Short mmCIF file of C-alpha atoms in Angstrom, two decimals:
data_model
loop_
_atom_site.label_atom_id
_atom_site.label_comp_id
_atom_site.label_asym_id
_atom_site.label_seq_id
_atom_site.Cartn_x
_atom_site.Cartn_y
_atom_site.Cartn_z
CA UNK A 68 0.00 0.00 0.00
CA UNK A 69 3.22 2.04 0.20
CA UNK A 70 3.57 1.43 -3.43
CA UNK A 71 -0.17 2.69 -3.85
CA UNK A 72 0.32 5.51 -1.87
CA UNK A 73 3.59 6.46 -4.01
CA UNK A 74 1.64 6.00 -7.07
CA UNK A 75 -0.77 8.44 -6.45
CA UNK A 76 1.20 10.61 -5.10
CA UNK A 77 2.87 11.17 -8.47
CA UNK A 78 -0.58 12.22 -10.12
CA UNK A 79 -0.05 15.63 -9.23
CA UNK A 80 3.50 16.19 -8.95
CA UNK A 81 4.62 18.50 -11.78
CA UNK A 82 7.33 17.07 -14.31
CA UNK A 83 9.47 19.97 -15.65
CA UNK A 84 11.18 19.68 -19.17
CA UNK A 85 9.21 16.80 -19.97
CA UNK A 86 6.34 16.39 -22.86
CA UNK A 87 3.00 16.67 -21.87
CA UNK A 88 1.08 15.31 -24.74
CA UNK A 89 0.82 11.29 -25.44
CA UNK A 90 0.71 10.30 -29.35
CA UNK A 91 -0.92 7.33 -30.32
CA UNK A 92 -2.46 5.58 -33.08
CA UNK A 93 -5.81 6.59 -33.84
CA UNK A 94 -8.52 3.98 -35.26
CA UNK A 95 -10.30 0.92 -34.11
CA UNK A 96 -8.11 -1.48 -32.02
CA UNK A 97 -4.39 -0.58 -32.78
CA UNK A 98 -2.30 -3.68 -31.37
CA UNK A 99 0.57 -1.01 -30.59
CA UNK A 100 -2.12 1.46 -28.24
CA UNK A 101 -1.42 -2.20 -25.84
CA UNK A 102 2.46 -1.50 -25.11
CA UNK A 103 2.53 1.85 -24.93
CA UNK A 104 3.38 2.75 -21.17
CA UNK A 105 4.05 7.12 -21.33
CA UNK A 106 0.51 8.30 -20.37
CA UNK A 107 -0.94 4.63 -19.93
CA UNK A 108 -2.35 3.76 -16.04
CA UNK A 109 -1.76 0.59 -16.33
CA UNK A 110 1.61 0.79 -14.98
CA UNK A 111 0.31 1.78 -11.91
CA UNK A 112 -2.79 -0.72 -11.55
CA UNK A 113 -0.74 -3.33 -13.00
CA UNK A 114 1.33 -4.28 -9.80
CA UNK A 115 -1.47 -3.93 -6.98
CA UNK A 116 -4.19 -5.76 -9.05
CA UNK A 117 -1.80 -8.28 -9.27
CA UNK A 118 -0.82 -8.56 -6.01
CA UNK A 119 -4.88 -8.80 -4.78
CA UNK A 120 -4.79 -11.79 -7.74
CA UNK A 121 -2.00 -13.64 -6.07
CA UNK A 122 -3.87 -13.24 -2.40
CA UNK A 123 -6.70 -14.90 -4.23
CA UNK A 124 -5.24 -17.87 -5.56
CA UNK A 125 -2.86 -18.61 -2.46
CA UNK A 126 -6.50 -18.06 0.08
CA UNK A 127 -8.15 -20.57 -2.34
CA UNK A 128 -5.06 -23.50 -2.56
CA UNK A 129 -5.27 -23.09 1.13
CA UNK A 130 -9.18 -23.38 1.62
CA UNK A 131 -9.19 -26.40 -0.77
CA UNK A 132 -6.37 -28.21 1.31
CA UNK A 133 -8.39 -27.34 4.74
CA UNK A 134 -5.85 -25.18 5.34
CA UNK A 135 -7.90 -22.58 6.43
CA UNK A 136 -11.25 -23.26 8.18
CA UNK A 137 -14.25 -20.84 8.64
CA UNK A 138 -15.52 -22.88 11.51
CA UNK A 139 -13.98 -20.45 14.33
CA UNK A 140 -15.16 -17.36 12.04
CA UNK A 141 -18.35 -15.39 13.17
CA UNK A 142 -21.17 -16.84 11.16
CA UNK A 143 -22.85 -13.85 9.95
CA UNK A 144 -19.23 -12.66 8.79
CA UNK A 145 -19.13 -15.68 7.13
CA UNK A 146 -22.44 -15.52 4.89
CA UNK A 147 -21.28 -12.04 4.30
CA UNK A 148 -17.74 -12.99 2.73
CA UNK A 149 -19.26 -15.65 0.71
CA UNK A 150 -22.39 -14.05 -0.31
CA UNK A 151 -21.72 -13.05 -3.85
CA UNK A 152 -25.03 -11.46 -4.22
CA UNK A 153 -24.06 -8.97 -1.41
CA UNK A 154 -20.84 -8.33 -3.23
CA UNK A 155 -21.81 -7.68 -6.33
CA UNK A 156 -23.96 -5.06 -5.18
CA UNK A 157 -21.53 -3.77 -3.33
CA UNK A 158 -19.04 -3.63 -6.75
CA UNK A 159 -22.26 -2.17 -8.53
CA UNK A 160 -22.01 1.07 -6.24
CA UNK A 161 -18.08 1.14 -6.37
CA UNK A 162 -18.15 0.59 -10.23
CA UNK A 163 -20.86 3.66 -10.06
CA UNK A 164 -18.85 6.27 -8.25
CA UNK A 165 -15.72 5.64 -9.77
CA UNK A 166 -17.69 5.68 -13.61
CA UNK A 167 -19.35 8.64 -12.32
CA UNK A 168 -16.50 10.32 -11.44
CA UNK A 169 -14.31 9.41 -14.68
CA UNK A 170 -17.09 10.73 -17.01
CA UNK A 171 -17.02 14.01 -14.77
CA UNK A 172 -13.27 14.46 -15.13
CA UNK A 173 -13.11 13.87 -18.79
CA UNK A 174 -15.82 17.22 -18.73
CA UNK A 175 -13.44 19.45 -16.50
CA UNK A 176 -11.04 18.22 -19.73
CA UNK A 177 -12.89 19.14 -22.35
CA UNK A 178 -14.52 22.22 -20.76
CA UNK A 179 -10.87 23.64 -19.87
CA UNK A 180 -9.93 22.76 -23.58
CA UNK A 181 -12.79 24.31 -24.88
CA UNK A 182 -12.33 27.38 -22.70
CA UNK A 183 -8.55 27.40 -23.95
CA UNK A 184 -9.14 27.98 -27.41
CA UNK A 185 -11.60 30.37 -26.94
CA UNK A 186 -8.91 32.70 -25.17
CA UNK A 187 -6.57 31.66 -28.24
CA UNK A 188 -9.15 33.14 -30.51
CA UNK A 189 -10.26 36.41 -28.45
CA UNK A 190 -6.63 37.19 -28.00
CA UNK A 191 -5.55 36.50 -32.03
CA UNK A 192 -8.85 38.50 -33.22
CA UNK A 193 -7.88 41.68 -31.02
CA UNK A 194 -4.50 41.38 -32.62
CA UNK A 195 -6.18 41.17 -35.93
CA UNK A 196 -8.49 44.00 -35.45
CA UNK A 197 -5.77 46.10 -33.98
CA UNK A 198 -3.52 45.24 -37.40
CA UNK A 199 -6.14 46.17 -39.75
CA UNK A 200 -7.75 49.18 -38.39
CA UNK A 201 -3.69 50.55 -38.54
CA UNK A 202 -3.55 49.65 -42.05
CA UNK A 203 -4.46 53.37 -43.67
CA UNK A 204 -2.31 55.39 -40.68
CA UNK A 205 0.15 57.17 -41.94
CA UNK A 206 1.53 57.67 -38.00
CA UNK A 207 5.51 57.21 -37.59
CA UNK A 208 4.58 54.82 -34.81
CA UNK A 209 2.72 52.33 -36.79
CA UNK A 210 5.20 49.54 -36.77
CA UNK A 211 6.67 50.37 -33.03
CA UNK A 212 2.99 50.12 -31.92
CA UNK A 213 2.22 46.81 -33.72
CA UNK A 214 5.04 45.31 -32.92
CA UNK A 215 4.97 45.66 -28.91
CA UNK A 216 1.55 44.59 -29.72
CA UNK A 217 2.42 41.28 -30.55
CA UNK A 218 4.94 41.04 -28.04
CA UNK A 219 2.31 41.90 -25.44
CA UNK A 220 -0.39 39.50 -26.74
CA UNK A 221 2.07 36.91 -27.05
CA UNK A 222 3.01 37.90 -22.98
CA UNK A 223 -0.35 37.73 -22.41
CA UNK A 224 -0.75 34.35 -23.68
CA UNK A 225 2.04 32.93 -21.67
CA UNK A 226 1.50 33.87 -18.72
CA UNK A 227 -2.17 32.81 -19.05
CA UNK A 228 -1.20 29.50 -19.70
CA UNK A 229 1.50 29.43 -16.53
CA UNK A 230 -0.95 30.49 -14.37
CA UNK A 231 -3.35 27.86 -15.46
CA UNK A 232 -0.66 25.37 -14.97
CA UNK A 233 0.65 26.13 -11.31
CA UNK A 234 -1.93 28.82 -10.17
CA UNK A 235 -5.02 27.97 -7.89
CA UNK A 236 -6.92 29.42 -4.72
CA UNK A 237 -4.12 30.80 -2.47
CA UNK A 238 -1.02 30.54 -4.76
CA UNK A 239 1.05 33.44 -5.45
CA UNK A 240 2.49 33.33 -8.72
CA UNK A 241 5.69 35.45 -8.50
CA UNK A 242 6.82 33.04 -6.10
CA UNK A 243 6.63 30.09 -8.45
CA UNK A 244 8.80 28.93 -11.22
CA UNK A 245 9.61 31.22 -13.93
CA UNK A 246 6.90 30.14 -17.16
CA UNK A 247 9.18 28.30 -19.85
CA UNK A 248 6.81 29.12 -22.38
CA UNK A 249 8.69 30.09 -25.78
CA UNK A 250 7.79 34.55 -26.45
CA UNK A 251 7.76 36.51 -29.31
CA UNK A 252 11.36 38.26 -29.26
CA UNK A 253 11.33 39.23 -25.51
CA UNK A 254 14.57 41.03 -25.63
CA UNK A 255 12.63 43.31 -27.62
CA UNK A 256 10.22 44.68 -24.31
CA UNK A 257 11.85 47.31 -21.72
CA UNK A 258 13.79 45.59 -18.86
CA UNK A 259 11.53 47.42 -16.41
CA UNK A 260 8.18 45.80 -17.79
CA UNK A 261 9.74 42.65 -17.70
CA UNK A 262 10.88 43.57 -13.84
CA UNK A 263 7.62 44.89 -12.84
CA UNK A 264 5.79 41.53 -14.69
CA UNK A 265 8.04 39.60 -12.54
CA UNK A 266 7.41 41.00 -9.37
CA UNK A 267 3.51 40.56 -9.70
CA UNK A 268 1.14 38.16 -8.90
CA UNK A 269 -1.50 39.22 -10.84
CA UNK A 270 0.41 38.94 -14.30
CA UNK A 271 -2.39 38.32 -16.73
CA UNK A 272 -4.61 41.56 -15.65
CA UNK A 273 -1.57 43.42 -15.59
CA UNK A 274 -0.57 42.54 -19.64
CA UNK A 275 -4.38 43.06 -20.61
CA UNK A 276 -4.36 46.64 -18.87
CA UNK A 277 -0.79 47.23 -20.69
CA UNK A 278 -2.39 45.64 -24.12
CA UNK A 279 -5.74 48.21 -23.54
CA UNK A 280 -3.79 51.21 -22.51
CA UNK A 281 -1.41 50.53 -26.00
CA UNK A 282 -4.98 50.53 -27.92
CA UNK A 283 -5.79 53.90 -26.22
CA UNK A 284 -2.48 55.44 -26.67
CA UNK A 285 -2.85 54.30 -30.28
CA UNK A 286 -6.11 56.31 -30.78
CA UNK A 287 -4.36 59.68 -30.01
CA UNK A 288 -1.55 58.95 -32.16
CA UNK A 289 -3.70 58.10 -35.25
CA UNK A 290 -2.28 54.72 -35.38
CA UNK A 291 -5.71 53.13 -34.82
CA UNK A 292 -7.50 55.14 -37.60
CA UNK A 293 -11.07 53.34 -37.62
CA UNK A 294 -14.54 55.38 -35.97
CA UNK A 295 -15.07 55.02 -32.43
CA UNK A 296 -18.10 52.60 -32.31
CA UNK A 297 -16.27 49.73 -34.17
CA UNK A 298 -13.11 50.29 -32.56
CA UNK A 299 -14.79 49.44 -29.16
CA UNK A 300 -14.76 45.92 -30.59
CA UNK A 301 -11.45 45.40 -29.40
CA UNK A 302 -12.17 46.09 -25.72
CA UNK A 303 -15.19 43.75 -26.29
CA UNK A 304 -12.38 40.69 -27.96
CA UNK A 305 -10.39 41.90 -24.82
CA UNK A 306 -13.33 40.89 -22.04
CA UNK A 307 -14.22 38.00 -24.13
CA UNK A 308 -10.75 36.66 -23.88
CA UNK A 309 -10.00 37.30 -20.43
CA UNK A 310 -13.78 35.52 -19.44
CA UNK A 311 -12.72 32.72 -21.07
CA UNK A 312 -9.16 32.83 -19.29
CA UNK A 313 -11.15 32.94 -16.14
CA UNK A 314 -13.74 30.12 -16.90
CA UNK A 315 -10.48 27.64 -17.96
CA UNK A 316 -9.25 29.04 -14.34
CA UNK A 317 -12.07 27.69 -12.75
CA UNK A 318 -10.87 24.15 -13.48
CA UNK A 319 -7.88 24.35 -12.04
CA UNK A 320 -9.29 27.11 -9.29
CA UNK A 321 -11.95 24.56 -7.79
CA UNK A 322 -10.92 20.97 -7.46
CA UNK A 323 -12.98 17.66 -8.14
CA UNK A 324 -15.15 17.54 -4.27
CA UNK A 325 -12.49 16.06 -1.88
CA UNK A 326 -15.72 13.86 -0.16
CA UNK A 327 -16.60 12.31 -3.05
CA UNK A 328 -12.75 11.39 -4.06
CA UNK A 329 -12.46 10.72 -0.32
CA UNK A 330 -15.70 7.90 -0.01
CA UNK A 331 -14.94 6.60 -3.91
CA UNK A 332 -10.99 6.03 -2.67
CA UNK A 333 -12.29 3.94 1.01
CA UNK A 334 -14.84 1.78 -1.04
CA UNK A 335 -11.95 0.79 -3.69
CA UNK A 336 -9.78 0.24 -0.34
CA UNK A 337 -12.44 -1.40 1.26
CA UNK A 338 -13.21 -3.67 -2.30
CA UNK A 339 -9.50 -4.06 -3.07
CA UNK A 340 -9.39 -6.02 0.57
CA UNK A 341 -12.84 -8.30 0.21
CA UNK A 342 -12.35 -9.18 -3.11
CA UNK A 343 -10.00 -11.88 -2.68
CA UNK A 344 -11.85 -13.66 -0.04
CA UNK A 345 -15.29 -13.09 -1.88
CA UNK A 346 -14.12 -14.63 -5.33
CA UNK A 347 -11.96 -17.47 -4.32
CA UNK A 348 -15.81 -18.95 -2.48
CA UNK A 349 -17.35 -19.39 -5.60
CA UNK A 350 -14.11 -19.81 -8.22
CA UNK A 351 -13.73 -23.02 -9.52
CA UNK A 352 -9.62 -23.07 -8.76
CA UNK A 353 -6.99 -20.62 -7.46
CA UNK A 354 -5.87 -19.79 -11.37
CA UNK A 355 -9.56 -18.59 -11.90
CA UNK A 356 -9.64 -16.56 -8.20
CA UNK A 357 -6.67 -15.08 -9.08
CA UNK A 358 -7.60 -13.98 -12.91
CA UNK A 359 -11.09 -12.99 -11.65
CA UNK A 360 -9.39 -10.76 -8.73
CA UNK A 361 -7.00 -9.48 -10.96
CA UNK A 362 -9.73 -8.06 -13.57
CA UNK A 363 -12.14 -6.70 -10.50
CA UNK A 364 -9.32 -4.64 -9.16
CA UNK A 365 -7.05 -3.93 -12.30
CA UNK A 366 -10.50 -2.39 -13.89
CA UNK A 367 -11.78 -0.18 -11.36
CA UNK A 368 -8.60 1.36 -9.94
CA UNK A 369 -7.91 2.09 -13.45
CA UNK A 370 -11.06 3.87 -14.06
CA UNK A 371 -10.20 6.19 -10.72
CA UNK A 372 -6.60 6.78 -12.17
CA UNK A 373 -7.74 7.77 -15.67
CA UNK A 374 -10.40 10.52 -13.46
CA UNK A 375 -7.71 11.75 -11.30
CA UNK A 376 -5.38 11.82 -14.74
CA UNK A 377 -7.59 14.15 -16.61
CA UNK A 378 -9.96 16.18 -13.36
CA UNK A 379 -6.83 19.18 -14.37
CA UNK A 380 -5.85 19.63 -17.72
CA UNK A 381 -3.62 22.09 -17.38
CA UNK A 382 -1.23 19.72 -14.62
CA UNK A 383 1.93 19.37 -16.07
CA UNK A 384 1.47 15.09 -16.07
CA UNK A 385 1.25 12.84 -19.59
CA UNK A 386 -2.17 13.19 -19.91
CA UNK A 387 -3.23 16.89 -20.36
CA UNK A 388 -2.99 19.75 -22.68
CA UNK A 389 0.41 20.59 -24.26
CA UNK A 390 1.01 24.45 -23.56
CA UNK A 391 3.82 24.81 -25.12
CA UNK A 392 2.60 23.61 -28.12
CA UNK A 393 -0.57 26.21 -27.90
CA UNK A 394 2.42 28.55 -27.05
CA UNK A 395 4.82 28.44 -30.23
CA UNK A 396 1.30 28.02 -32.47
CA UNK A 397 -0.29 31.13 -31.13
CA UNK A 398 3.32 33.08 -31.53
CA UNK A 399 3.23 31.70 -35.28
CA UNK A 400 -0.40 33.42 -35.87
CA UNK A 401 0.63 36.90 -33.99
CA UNK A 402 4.15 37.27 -36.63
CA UNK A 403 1.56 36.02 -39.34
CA UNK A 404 0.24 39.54 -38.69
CA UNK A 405 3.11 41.35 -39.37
CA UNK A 406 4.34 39.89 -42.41
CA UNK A 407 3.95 41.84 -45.43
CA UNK A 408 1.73 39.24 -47.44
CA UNK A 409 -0.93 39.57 -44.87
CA UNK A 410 -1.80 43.09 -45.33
CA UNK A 411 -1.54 43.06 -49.11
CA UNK A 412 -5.44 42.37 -50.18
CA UNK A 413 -5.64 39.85 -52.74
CA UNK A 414 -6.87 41.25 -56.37
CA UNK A 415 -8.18 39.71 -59.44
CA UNK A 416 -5.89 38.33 -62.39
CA UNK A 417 -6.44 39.39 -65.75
CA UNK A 418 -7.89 35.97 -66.73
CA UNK A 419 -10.61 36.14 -63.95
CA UNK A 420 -14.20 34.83 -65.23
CA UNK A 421 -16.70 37.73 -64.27
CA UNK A 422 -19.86 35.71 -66.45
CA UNK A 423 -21.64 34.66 -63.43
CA UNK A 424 -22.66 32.25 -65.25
CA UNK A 425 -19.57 30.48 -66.32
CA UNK A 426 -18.61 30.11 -62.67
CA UNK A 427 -20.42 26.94 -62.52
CA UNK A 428 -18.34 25.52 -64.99
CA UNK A 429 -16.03 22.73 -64.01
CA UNK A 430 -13.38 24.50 -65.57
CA UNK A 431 -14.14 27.10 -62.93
CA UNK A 432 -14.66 25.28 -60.26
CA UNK A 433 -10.86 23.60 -59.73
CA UNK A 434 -9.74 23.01 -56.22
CA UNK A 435 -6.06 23.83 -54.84
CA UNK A 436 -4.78 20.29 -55.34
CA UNK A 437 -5.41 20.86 -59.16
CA UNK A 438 -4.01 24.02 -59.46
CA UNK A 439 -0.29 24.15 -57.11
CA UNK A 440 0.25 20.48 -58.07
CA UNK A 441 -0.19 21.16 -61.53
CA UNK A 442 2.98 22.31 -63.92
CA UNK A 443 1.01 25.21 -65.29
CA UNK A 444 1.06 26.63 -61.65
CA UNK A 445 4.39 26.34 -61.39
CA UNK A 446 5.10 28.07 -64.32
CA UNK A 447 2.88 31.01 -64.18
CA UNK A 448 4.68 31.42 -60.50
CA UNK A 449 8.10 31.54 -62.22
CA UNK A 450 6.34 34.11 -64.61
CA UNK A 451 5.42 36.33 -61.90
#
């Protein structure tokens, strides 16, 4: 139980430097999903279910030698140990809770997912907004302001993620580990933001005032030349993104209800004990106690691991959301925005079809593969 202990122990233990995601192949019933340990509970249930197997099998060799006798036991005791009716009830409720609580872990999961890439797409449509309401300012600023914009979003989204990863009720965040998420050129921000980001515990409000005050600044410098009622918008993207910051929070924020973990982990303690005795009564032989055993426990403590695996998404264990992958993807959308090609509105060739008519045509109607896998694309690219 030392070993048990241990094991779950680890669940919550963050694992710096280490992947977080778990790749596997996707289908019906790939043979190699069976081996594959990073992520997998089974390594953990493997060893105790066994052990409860192996109690089985020796408690049934010795009841079929004589070696052990119920006559001195209490009677009622007895009827209750052997009663497989009263069992399986009993594994009916435990089965229940621990079902229960897997299904309700796997919707803190996806909840905290969805919430994730809802911030990811309030944060990359302010940045959009911002970039193409500066497109017709003629300010000297323009490029200083947009790019400490996408340094700050991409600040913004960093710390976001770290303190979804470490935060929680009571946790000060400047006294934590420094985020290792990757930043968009963070040389290029003043050593006393960087200082004064440090220092505070409230990080994320602190970039989204720095982001909103930028916006406003930009307004008297002509750099955000758009009218006032659509402009709002971005304040709007701003609240958006920083509600759905908070609801992903929440996860982490308010834990899966310690008495319910509590009474789920005393009935699997409580099970993982009576099992042996209850299945060796009415097993034909100490190989089928032992398999049977094995299954009961190996099954439902797995169930409880996978819930206690995925009730955080944002833990830094095997199972959960790689950040910095959401990291260096978001960065790759914000410098999207300042690249040249971005801004530049596409316009029509000269050998555009403007028959409405004719643009039901199947020679009208070819689809990308056709036309940049094609020789004549290549061509008319080496023409341009």
């Amino acid at each position: 139980f030392a070993f048990v202990s241990h094991v779950l122990s680890q669940q919550t233990q963050l694992l710096d430097g280490k992947p977080m995601t778990v790749n596997y192949d996707k289908g019906f019933f790939r043979p190699s999903n069976l081996f594959k340990l990073r992520g997998s509970v089974f390594w953990y249930t493997f060893l105790p279910a066994l052990l409860c197997g192996i109690a089985a099998a020796v408690i049934k060799a010795c009841v079929g030698e004589n070696s052990v006798s119920y006559a001195s036991w209490d009677e009622y005791i007895v009827k209750m140990l052997t009663n497989n009716i009263g069992f399986t009830a009993y594994s009916s409720i435990v089965a229940f809770l621990v079902t229960f609580r897997t299904a309700k872990a796997y919707d803190r999961f996806w909840n905290g997912a969805n919430y994730i890439k809802k911030m990811q797409a309030e944060y990359f449509v302010t940045a959009s907004n911002l970039v193409a309401f500066s497109r017709h300012s003629t300010a000297s600023s323009k490029q200083n302001y947009l790019h400490t914009l996408i340094r700050l979003l991409s600040m913004l989204h960093a710390v976001s993620l770290h303190q979804l990863e470490v935060g929680g009720d009571g946790v000060n965040i400047s006294k934590t580990r420094a985020p290792k998420h990757g930043l968009v050129d963070i040389f290029g921000i003043d050593v006393a933001s960087i200082q004064a980001l440090k220092d505070e515990e409230c990080r994320v409000e602190l970039v989204v005032q720095w982001i909103q005050s930028l916006t406003v600044d930009g307004i008297k410098t002509g750099v955000c030349t758009i009218p006032p009622p659509i402009l709002s918008r971005i304040f709007q993207n701003m609240s958006n993104g920083l509600t759905a910051y908070y609801s992903a929070y929440r996860v982490t924020e308010v834990p899966f209800p310690f008495p319910y973990v509590q009474a789920t982990e005393v009935l699997l303690l409580v099970h993982y004990l009576v099992t042996p005795i209850v299945i060796q009564s009415f097993s034909s032989g100490p190989l089928w106690s032992g398999i049977c055993t094995f299954l009961a426990i190996f099954v439902l403590w797995s169930l409880d691991l996978i819930a206690a695996e995925l009730e955080n998404p944002f833990s830094q264990t095997d199972n959960v959301l790689d950040m910095n992958l959401l990291q260096g993807e978001f960065n790759k959308r914000l410098i999207l925005l300042l690249k040249s090609y971005t801004n530049t509105v596409p316009s029509l060739s000269e050998s555009c079809i403007m028959d409405a008519d004719n643009l039901q045509e199947s020679y009208a109607t070819s689809s990308f593969a056709e036309i940049w896998e094609s020789s004549k694309w290549d061509a008319r690219v080496l023409g341009n």
